[in-house]
Amino acid sequence: MAPGSRLSTPPALKPGTCRIVPLGGLGEVGRNMTVFELDGKILIVDCGVLFPEEHQPGVDLILPDFSYIEDRLDDVVGVVLTHGHEDHIGAVPYLLRLKADIPLIGSTLTLALIEAKLEEHRIRPLTLTVTEGDTEHLGPFECEFVAVNHSIPDALAVAIKTPAGTILHTGDFKMDQLPLDGRITDLRAFARLGEDGVDLFLTDSTNAEVPGFTTTEKEIGSVLEGLMARASQRVIVASFASHVHRIQQVLDAAHQHGRKVCFVGRSMVRNMGIAAKLGYLKVPEGILVDLKQVDQLPDDRVVLMCTGSQGEPMAALSRMANGDHRIQLNAGDLVILASSLIPGNETSVFRVVNGLMKLGAEVVHKGMAQVHVSGHASQGELLYCYNIVKPTHVMPVHGETRHLIANGKIAESTGVPRENVLLTEDGSVVDLTDGAARVTGQVECGFVYVDGSSIGEITDADLKDRQVLGEEGFISIISVVNRQTGTIVSGPDIHARGVAEDDSVFDEVKLKIARALEEAVQSNADHTTHQLQQVVRRVIGTWVNRKLRRRPMIVPVVLEA
């Protein structure tokens, strides 16, 4: 099936068939969530968020669409969390708001990160800690957990064994052979599972367009040390708040050059506190300082570790660039963006970069120096995995459409028949029966927007209105008519915002609006108020488009005397 094609409603699920429905993460980089359904029970793998783009103004987060399972939450046997990044755990609080006692299954660090997040939502979850090599029976699903290497410690793949066949879900992974924590992707376990037979292989597609092999994390250490060695003032490093490996390297480089480190940003402070407490982050003695102490230290002895590497408007780095953060940047400060650009965030990130450079800061990013390596397998690593696992069917996951297609082609190149490569999208339904997988339908699966305290109330139409307001402006026209006389009693009064410098520009159109309204009332006294308002909308809309080359939001109000 080609991504983007629409299918019919899937047939009723037969006993012994395992149904797989991705509710997020296929077609976008984020909000990863996959539902597995068998004999009346449901297993969920990951439940993450997607961060909004510029065409989604006012939106805080985007969630997977829970409507497919919302009335069947009692059937959910558990949520397996492959690792602790926001795009895999960030939506868990919103799922548990619907049913708080759904069990969460994950590694020690992953569960610690989600428990801290849930504490803010005043939810105490049921959790089951697992580690690589463990096997757990969750309803009819037998889940074996496999160590994989990623840009956060304690990541796991999961093999789901069912009467319908065996499914191997990689989660996010790469094959770093020299990882900082010494924990490599367990290809021996992948090979053993492959020998037993993997009927459906769900593989991370994020780097499927990138040739070769992902660079080892250790190569960043020397680059960071070199940058800090030549820095004469403060060093500000921006990264994801959960990127423990990257932050470890910043701590090591700072320690080597006699600098103190301050974590900036609530999520950064919280997550690194958890990682240090559990032993995943090795903090040199005396290196950490509080934000209040930073101003008392010489600039050449300070490293600030903050959030905002994706240009998030409320994150610490964006606020520094705008000059509204407690930390005021000075000319000569060095800012290092130690992360990749998530697709869609480029404009936001470079807006922040420009703001930083206007303040006189030097900015170093991945395009200039090796200050970031990906956490995802590139083409060479994916080839190895396909050849080791030798799956019968492949379903690329985690990525935009182009990534999924590229991953599918890699699978084909290793001998997986084209008809066994299932290119799907959010809401696609895949049924696995007796080891054979095929796409059988489609379920509704939209974006669910979090906007302040509202969840799912904002629609795409609302976002379009916001775009129009922001880009084209707003015009309101108030008129009072007398139906008996067919005349305008008052108005039209025009008020505009963001359309023209002076409202007097509308003087010439007022007469046209009044004439059109009077003609409409006199020609048909039964015109509804809505119809009269549409008359006003057409007249001023045509005039504004022709005269001012704008398409503002127009709100006509017609009252009766």
XYZ file of C-alpha atoms in Angstrom:
561
model
C 0.000 0.000 0.000
C 1.300 3.434 -0.879
C 1.340 5.975 1.963
C -1.464 8.497 1.594
C -3.952 6.121 -0.037
C -7.251 5.758 1.802
C -8.690 2.372 2.723
C -12.028 1.204 3.981
C -12.986 0.342 7.557
C -11.201 -2.893 8.564
C -13.166 -6.122 8.991
C -14.062 -7.505 12.415
C -10.991 -8.914 14.132
C -10.938 -12.718 14.038
C -9.775 -14.825 17.006
C -6.066 -15.614 16.822
C -5.296 -12.632 14.556
C -3.060 -9.853 15.879
C -4.057 -6.399 14.683
C -1.446 -3.632 14.564
C -2.615 0.000 14.378
C -0.106 2.898 14.511
C -1.778 5.943 16.093
C 1.218 8.238 15.605
C 4.799 8.360 14.357
C 4.169 7.321 10.737
C 4.302 10.411 8.569
C 5.874 12.639 11.225
C 8.896 12.569 13.531
C 7.179 12.316 16.904
C 4.038 11.207 18.798
C 5.049 7.575 18.401
C 2.340 5.122 19.468
C 1.418 1.660 18.182
C -1.520 -0.485 19.294
C -1.429 -4.307 19.205
C -4.766 -6.082 19.590
C -5.303 -9.830 20.084
C -8.248 -11.847 21.410
C -9.927 -8.872 23.024
C -6.787 -7.475 24.697
C -4.670 -4.455 23.768
C -0.943 -3.797 24.188
C 0.456 -0.330 23.473
C 4.068 0.385 22.548
C 5.093 3.986 23.305
C 2.873 7.023 23.774
C 4.698 10.193 22.756
C 4.093 13.780 21.695
C 4.863 15.817 18.613
C 5.985 19.426 18.939
C 4.069 21.999 16.881
C 5.332 23.741 13.767
C 4.887 27.372 12.753
C 1.600 26.697 10.961
C 0.092 25.533 14.268
C 0.149 28.803 16.277
C -0.745 28.636 19.961
C -0.456 24.839 20.143
C 1.687 23.492 22.990
C 1.803 19.789 22.077
C 0.264 17.347 19.611
C -0.952 13.987 20.925
C -1.757 10.686 19.259
C -5.463 10.185 18.583
C -6.760 7.940 21.390
C -10.282 7.683 19.938
C -9.594 4.202 18.493
C -9.069 2.763 21.986
C -10.864 5.335 24.155
C -13.886 3.158 24.863
C -11.759 0.036 25.383
C -9.244 1.167 27.966
C -10.270 -1.672 30.296
C -8.831 -4.067 27.690
C -5.372 -2.454 27.751
C -2.913 -4.849 29.448
C -0.051 -2.363 29.454
C 1.987 0.362 27.777
C 5.539 -0.678 26.883
C 7.829 2.375 26.799
C 10.941 1.725 24.719
C 12.895 4.730 26.094
C 12.503 8.049 27.840
C 12.381 10.663 25.060
C 9.363 12.957 24.897
C 8.302 11.678 21.480
C 7.835 8.264 23.117
C 6.586 9.034 26.649
C 5.244 12.613 26.538
C 1.589 11.664 25.915
C 1.409 9.087 28.749
C -0.073 11.618 31.240
C -2.905 12.379 28.813
C -3.624 8.660 28.334
C -3.597 8.016 32.086
C -5.989 10.903 32.625
C -8.517 8.667 30.874
C -7.614 5.618 32.997
C -4.947 6.006 35.655
C -4.274 2.322 36.410
C -3.010 1.234 32.980
C 0.343 -0.491 33.754
C 3.525 1.107 32.393
C 6.376 -1.233 31.464
C 9.896 0.035 30.852
C 13.504 0.210 31.995
C 14.635 1.879 35.213
C 15.544 5.264 33.694
C 12.523 5.362 31.384
C 10.098 4.752 34.246
C 11.886 7.240 36.500
C 11.502 9.959 33.865
C 7.814 9.259 33.268
C 7.066 8.978 36.998
C 8.540 12.439 37.540
C 6.413 13.789 34.706
C 3.279 12.086 36.059
C 3.909 13.544 39.509
C 3.309 17.001 38.000
C -0.054 15.701 36.759
C -0.758 14.191 40.207
C -0.920 10.664 38.837
C 0.727 7.727 40.606
C 1.135 5.018 37.971
C 1.305 1.253 38.153
C 4.760 0.342 36.846
C 6.727 -2.783 35.980
C 10.498 -2.411 35.636
C 12.168 -4.606 33.024
C 15.670 -4.965 31.688
C 17.242 -6.587 28.649
C 16.750 -10.351 28.602
C 13.529 -10.202 30.627
C 10.332 -11.821 29.360
C 6.913 -10.727 30.601
C 3.456 -12.088 29.816
C 1.034 -9.223 29.318
C -2.354 -10.791 28.628
C -1.971 -12.874 25.454
C 1.281 -11.087 24.535
C 4.653 -12.583 25.485
C 7.136 -9.694 25.476
C 10.899 -10.182 25.415
C 13.022 -7.091 25.937
C 16.270 -6.521 24.027
C 18.995 -3.935 24.706
C 19.403 -1.306 21.987
C 21.717 1.668 21.819
C 20.199 5.135 21.412
C 20.928 8.724 22.438
C 19.487 8.045 25.890
C 20.504 5.182 28.206
C 18.351 2.149 28.927
C 16.567 1.948 25.564
C 14.857 -1.338 24.716
C 13.475 -3.111 21.693
C 10.568 -5.476 22.300
C 9.800 -8.833 20.687
C 6.077 -9.561 20.920
C 5.295 -13.258 20.554
C 1.702 -14.205 19.797
C -0.166 -17.194 18.327
C -0.493 -15.099 15.147
C 3.270 -14.694 14.784
C 6.300 -12.925 16.223
C 6.704 -9.147 15.945
C 9.993 -7.340 16.641
C 9.711 -3.606 17.359
C 13.105 -1.849 17.496
C 11.953 1.399 19.112
C 14.528 4.095 18.330
C 17.975 2.556 17.947
C 21.418 2.735 16.383
C 24.482 0.491 16.444
C 27.155 2.587 18.147
C 30.046 0.159 18.700
C 31.766 2.438 21.237
C 28.878 3.754 23.345
C 29.648 5.905 26.371
C 27.882 3.479 28.713
C 29.295 0.334 27.089
C 25.780 -0.931 26.290
C 25.530 -1.933 22.631
C 22.568 -3.038 20.562
C 22.196 -6.770 21.231
C 22.519 -8.165 17.721
C 22.959 -11.658 19.154
C 19.424 -11.444 20.510
C 18.230 -10.089 17.148
C 19.905 -13.058 15.419
C 18.365 -15.565 17.850
C 14.917 -14.083 17.297
C 15.557 -14.189 13.553
C 16.498 -17.863 13.741
C 13.218 -18.588 15.514
C 11.389 -16.521 12.895
C 10.348 -12.862 12.914
C 7.104 -12.523 10.983
C 6.817 -8.719 11.201
C 9.733 -6.345 11.780
C 8.866 -2.770 12.825
C 12.023 -0.732 12.257
C 13.105 2.823 13.067
C 13.154 4.828 9.808
C 14.423 8.220 10.998
C 17.858 7.931 9.331
C 16.884 5.647 6.431
C 17.956 8.314 3.910
C 21.430 8.689 5.465
C 24.171 6.579 3.828
C 26.726 4.589 5.792
C 26.840 4.314 9.564
C 25.920 6.758 12.296
C 29.006 8.334 13.855
C 29.957 7.049 17.295
C 29.036 9.258 20.246
C 32.620 9.329 21.520
C 33.770 11.471 18.606
C 31.891 14.442 20.044
C 33.929 14.528 23.255
C 37.141 15.844 21.678
C 35.210 18.480 19.696
C 33.510 19.813 22.840
C 36.845 19.866 24.661
C 38.421 21.822 21.797
C 35.623 24.386 21.748
C 35.842 24.905 25.511
C 39.645 25.173 25.352
C 39.457 28.192 23.025
C 36.373 29.809 24.581
C 37.319 32.991 26.440
C 33.909 33.628 28.025
C 30.821 31.684 28.977
C 29.856 28.533 27.081
C 26.148 27.790 26.617
C 25.253 24.300 25.384
C 21.709 23.548 24.227
C 20.464 19.980 24.081
C 17.424 17.844 24.724
C 16.695 17.642 28.434
C 16.864 13.841 28.282
C 20.088 13.455 26.284
C 22.137 11.972 29.117
C 25.085 10.911 26.928
C 25.534 14.389 25.455
C 25.295 16.047 28.856
C 27.836 13.570 30.231
C 30.312 14.723 27.593
C 29.649 18.382 28.431
C 30.320 17.657 32.111
C 33.557 15.832 31.262
C 34.796 18.610 28.945
C 33.911 21.311 31.482
C 35.691 19.414 34.261
C 38.811 19.056 32.110
C 38.941 22.829 31.542
C 38.130 23.898 35.081
C 34.631 25.164 34.391
C 31.536 24.886 36.572
C 28.272 23.679 35.041
C 24.797 25.045 35.685
C 21.677 23.254 34.455
C 19.134 25.775 33.159
C 15.487 24.885 32.574
C 13.085 22.941 34.756
C 13.076 19.772 32.642
C 16.882 19.799 32.381
C 17.308 20.140 36.155
C 14.703 17.454 36.841
C 15.917 14.881 34.319
C 19.609 15.223 35.100
C 18.850 14.965 38.809
C 17.108 11.660 38.121
C 19.898 10.396 35.837
C 22.579 11.272 38.413
C 20.644 9.700 41.287
C 20.248 6.429 39.343
C 23.893 6.377 38.277
C 23.351 6.975 34.547
C 25.066 10.384 34.759
C 28.520 10.552 36.357
C 28.862 14.019 37.885
C 32.414 15.126 38.836
C 32.640 16.268 42.442
C 31.823 19.946 42.952
C 31.241 20.755 39.300
C 27.553 21.707 39.529
C 26.467 25.178 40.595
C 23.074 26.764 41.059
C 21.789 29.472 38.719
C 22.052 31.985 41.569
C 25.808 31.361 41.801
C 26.576 31.865 38.107
C 26.921 35.654 38.297
C 29.553 35.294 41.024
C 31.854 33.210 38.803
C 34.269 34.500 36.130
C 32.810 34.134 32.625
C 35.647 31.844 31.558
C 34.743 29.368 34.315
C 31.063 28.863 33.434
C 29.146 26.375 31.274
C 25.378 26.710 31.051
C 23.561 23.525 29.975
C 20.083 24.445 28.765
C 17.060 23.415 26.739
C 15.873 24.999 23.494
C 17.939 23.287 20.804
C 14.814 23.022 18.602
C 13.914 26.720 18.822
C 11.035 26.138 21.256
C 9.747 29.644 22.067
C 9.474 29.151 25.845
C 12.719 27.202 26.275
C 15.728 28.780 27.960
C 17.834 29.365 24.821
C 15.016 31.129 22.932
C 14.400 33.393 25.886
C 18.112 34.205 26.093
C 18.082 35.094 22.394
C 15.088 37.391 22.999
C 16.728 38.999 26.027
C 13.951 37.991 28.440
C 15.845 35.358 30.439
C 17.686 35.854 33.702
C 20.877 34.913 31.850
C 21.841 37.861 29.655
C 24.182 36.912 26.810
C 27.229 39.022 26.107
C 29.321 39.550 22.991
C 31.896 36.755 22.817
C 29.821 34.088 24.594
C 29.954 30.724 22.812
C 26.663 28.909 22.141
C 26.782 25.250 21.050
C 23.647 23.626 19.598
C 24.391 20.008 20.480
C 21.462 18.377 18.687
C 20.072 17.706 15.247
C 17.302 19.690 13.585
C 13.998 17.859 13.807
C 12.276 18.256 10.407
C 9.937 21.237 10.517
C 11.915 23.103 13.190
C 14.529 24.661 10.913
C 12.951 28.117 10.740
C 12.473 28.325 14.511
C 16.025 27.192 15.209
C 17.670 29.648 12.825
C 15.506 32.455 14.165
C 17.063 31.738 17.572
C 20.541 31.489 16.009
C 20.091 34.893 14.387
C 18.913 36.375 17.681
C 21.955 34.982 19.486
C 24.339 36.325 16.870
C 22.749 39.781 17.000
C 23.718 39.813 20.685
C 27.307 39.122 19.656
C 27.428 35.450 20.623
C 29.347 32.914 18.544
C 27.085 30.005 17.549
C 28.328 26.531 16.637
C 25.907 23.910 15.303
C 26.063 20.513 13.619
C 26.577 22.051 10.184
C 29.834 23.642 11.367
C 31.379 21.076 13.726
C 30.814 17.556 15.035
C 28.790 18.669 18.054
C 25.982 16.173 17.499
C 25.576 12.621 16.270
C 22.248 11.016 15.586
C 20.588 8.473 17.837
C 19.191 6.558 14.873
C 20.491 3.796 12.603
C 21.648 4.864 9.148
C 21.377 2.779 5.978
C 24.368 0.549 6.739
C 23.047 -0.381 10.170
C 19.561 -1.076 8.825
C 21.077 -3.383 6.195
C 22.879 -5.319 8.922
C 19.656 -5.662 10.903
C 17.619 -6.937 7.975
C 20.308 -9.468 7.090
C 20.583 -10.630 10.696
C 16.861 -10.834 11.475
C 15.717 -11.992 8.009
C 12.098 -10.995 8.659
C 9.197 -12.282 6.566
C 7.427 -8.911 6.564
C 8.696 -5.395 7.273
C 6.702 -2.377 8.470
C 8.858 0.782 8.603
C 7.922 3.051 11.523
C 9.087 6.344 13.095
C 9.562 8.922 10.374
C 8.111 11.069 7.656
C 6.777 9.432 4.492
C 10.133 9.825 2.733
C 11.896 8.031 5.594
C 9.409 5.148 5.565
C 9.772 4.680 1.803
C 13.584 4.779 2.022
C 13.533 2.180 4.801
C 11.239 -0.042 2.740
C 13.677 0.081 -0.173
C 16.520 -0.976 2.123
C 14.450 -3.979 3.245
C 13.751 -4.906 -0.394
C 17.453 -4.711 -1.221
C 18.130 -7.462 1.346
C 15.603 -9.807 -0.234
C 12.324 -8.947 1.486
C 9.669 -9.244 -1.271
C 8.126 -5.909 -2.230
C 4.626 -7.145 -1.389
C 5.870 -7.960 2.136
C 7.048 -4.391 2.789
C 4.058 -2.661 4.361
C 4.262 1.090 3.813
C 1.596 2.438 6.137
C 0.541 5.652 7.841
C -1.138 6.728 11.061
C -4.430 4.866 11.347
C -3.502 2.053 8.957
C -4.669 -1.386 10.095
C -2.324 -4.354 9.651
C -3.544 -7.868 10.477
C -1.072 -10.651 11.257
C -2.498 -14.179 10.875
C -0.433 -17.390 10.909
C 2.725 -15.404 10.217
C 1.244 -13.502 7.245
C 0.759 -9.723 7.512
C -1.364 -7.519 5.273
C -2.995 -4.099 5.369
C -6.749 -4.566 5.861
C -8.144 -1.084 6.356
C -7.907 2.346 7.915
C -9.296 3.959 11.068
C -9.773 7.659 11.773
C -6.577 9.069 13.257
C -6.152 12.836 13.411
C -3.983 15.289 15.307
C -5.078 16.066 18.866
C -3.901 19.516 19.936
C -3.043 20.578 23.476
C -3.587 24.310 23.824
C -3.210 25.524 27.388
C -5.680 23.543 29.461
C -7.758 22.414 26.485
C -7.106 19.004 24.930
C -8.591 18.109 21.558
C -10.876 21.154 21.445
C -8.765 23.073 18.938
C -9.375 21.987 15.338
C -7.480 22.481 12.091
C -10.096 25.109 11.181
C -9.249 27.014 14.385
C -5.553 26.924 13.466
C -6.376 28.218 9.989
C -8.266 31.111 11.580
C -5.257 31.856 13.776
C -2.987 31.882 10.734
C -5.289 34.269 8.910
C -5.447 36.556 11.953
C -1.682 36.521 12.315
C -0.814 36.948 8.639
C -3.714 38.865 7.073
C -5.370 40.792 9.909
C -8.950 41.320 11.072
C -11.847 43.527 9.971
C -15.189 43.968 11.727
C -18.085 45.858 10.127
C -21.136 46.885 12.178
C -24.303 48.096 10.453
C -27.837 48.760 11.706
C -30.708 48.419 9.180
C -34.404 49.260 9.249
C -36.328 46.599 7.316
C -39.509 48.708 7.100
C -37.814 51.637 5.377
C -35.037 49.578 3.743
C -32.409 52.053 4.937
C -29.188 52.027 6.931
C -29.830 53.559 10.337
C -26.232 53.435 11.528
C -22.894 52.551 9.992
C -21.301 50.782 8.438
C -18.621 51.253 11.095
C -15.365 49.526 10.166
C -12.682 48.533 12.664
C -9.506 46.821 11.474
C -6.378 45.356 13.039
C -3.263 44.425 11.115
C -4.747 45.343 7.714
C -3.961 48.996 7.045
C -2.103 51.733 8.880
C -5.169 53.983 9.034
C -8.858 53.003 9.096
C -9.620 56.004 6.871
C -8.543 53.852 3.938
C -11.936 52.122 4.235
C -13.931 55.334 3.708
C -14.403 54.658 -0.013
C -15.867 51.173 0.562
C -18.396 52.236 3.202
C -20.726 53.688 0.578
C -20.543 50.454 -1.446
C -21.434 48.385 1.638
C -24.378 50.677 2.510
C -25.691 50.598 -1.053
C -25.426 46.772 -1.250
C -27.192 46.350 2.108
C -30.054 48.677 1.169
C -30.531 46.938 -2.185
C -30.621 43.542 -0.427
C -33.224 44.663 2.134
C -35.393 46.465 -0.431
C -35.310 43.560 -2.912
C -36.303 40.971 -0.314
C -37.507 41.951 3.150
C -37.303 38.294 4.205
C -33.517 38.163 3.952
C -32.128 36.660 7.161
C -29.525 38.490 9.202
C -26.973 35.890 8.121
C -27.709 36.552 4.449
C -27.276 40.293 4.965
C -23.985 39.687 6.719
C -22.815 37.617 3.751
C -23.630 40.562 1.470
C -21.346 42.766 3.576
C -18.631 40.080 3.606
C -18.633 39.769 -0.199
C -18.448 43.507 -0.824
C -15.611 44.300 1.546
C -13.784 41.038 0.849
C -13.649 41.777 -2.874
C -12.607 45.379 -2.263
C -9.851 44.540 0.252
C -8.453 41.813 -1.976
C -8.346 44.113 -5.030
C -7.312 47.337 -3.293
C -5.017 46.124 -0.492
C -4.041 42.661 -1.768
C -5.044 41.137 1.556
C -7.360 38.323 2.681
C -8.137 39.242 6.291
C -10.634 37.610 8.619
C -13.907 39.496 8.115
C -16.591 39.588 10.825
C -19.726 41.413 9.589
C -22.419 42.288 12.148
C -25.866 43.399 10.949
C -28.372 44.561 13.577
C -32.014 45.541 13.141
C -33.348 48.876 14.402
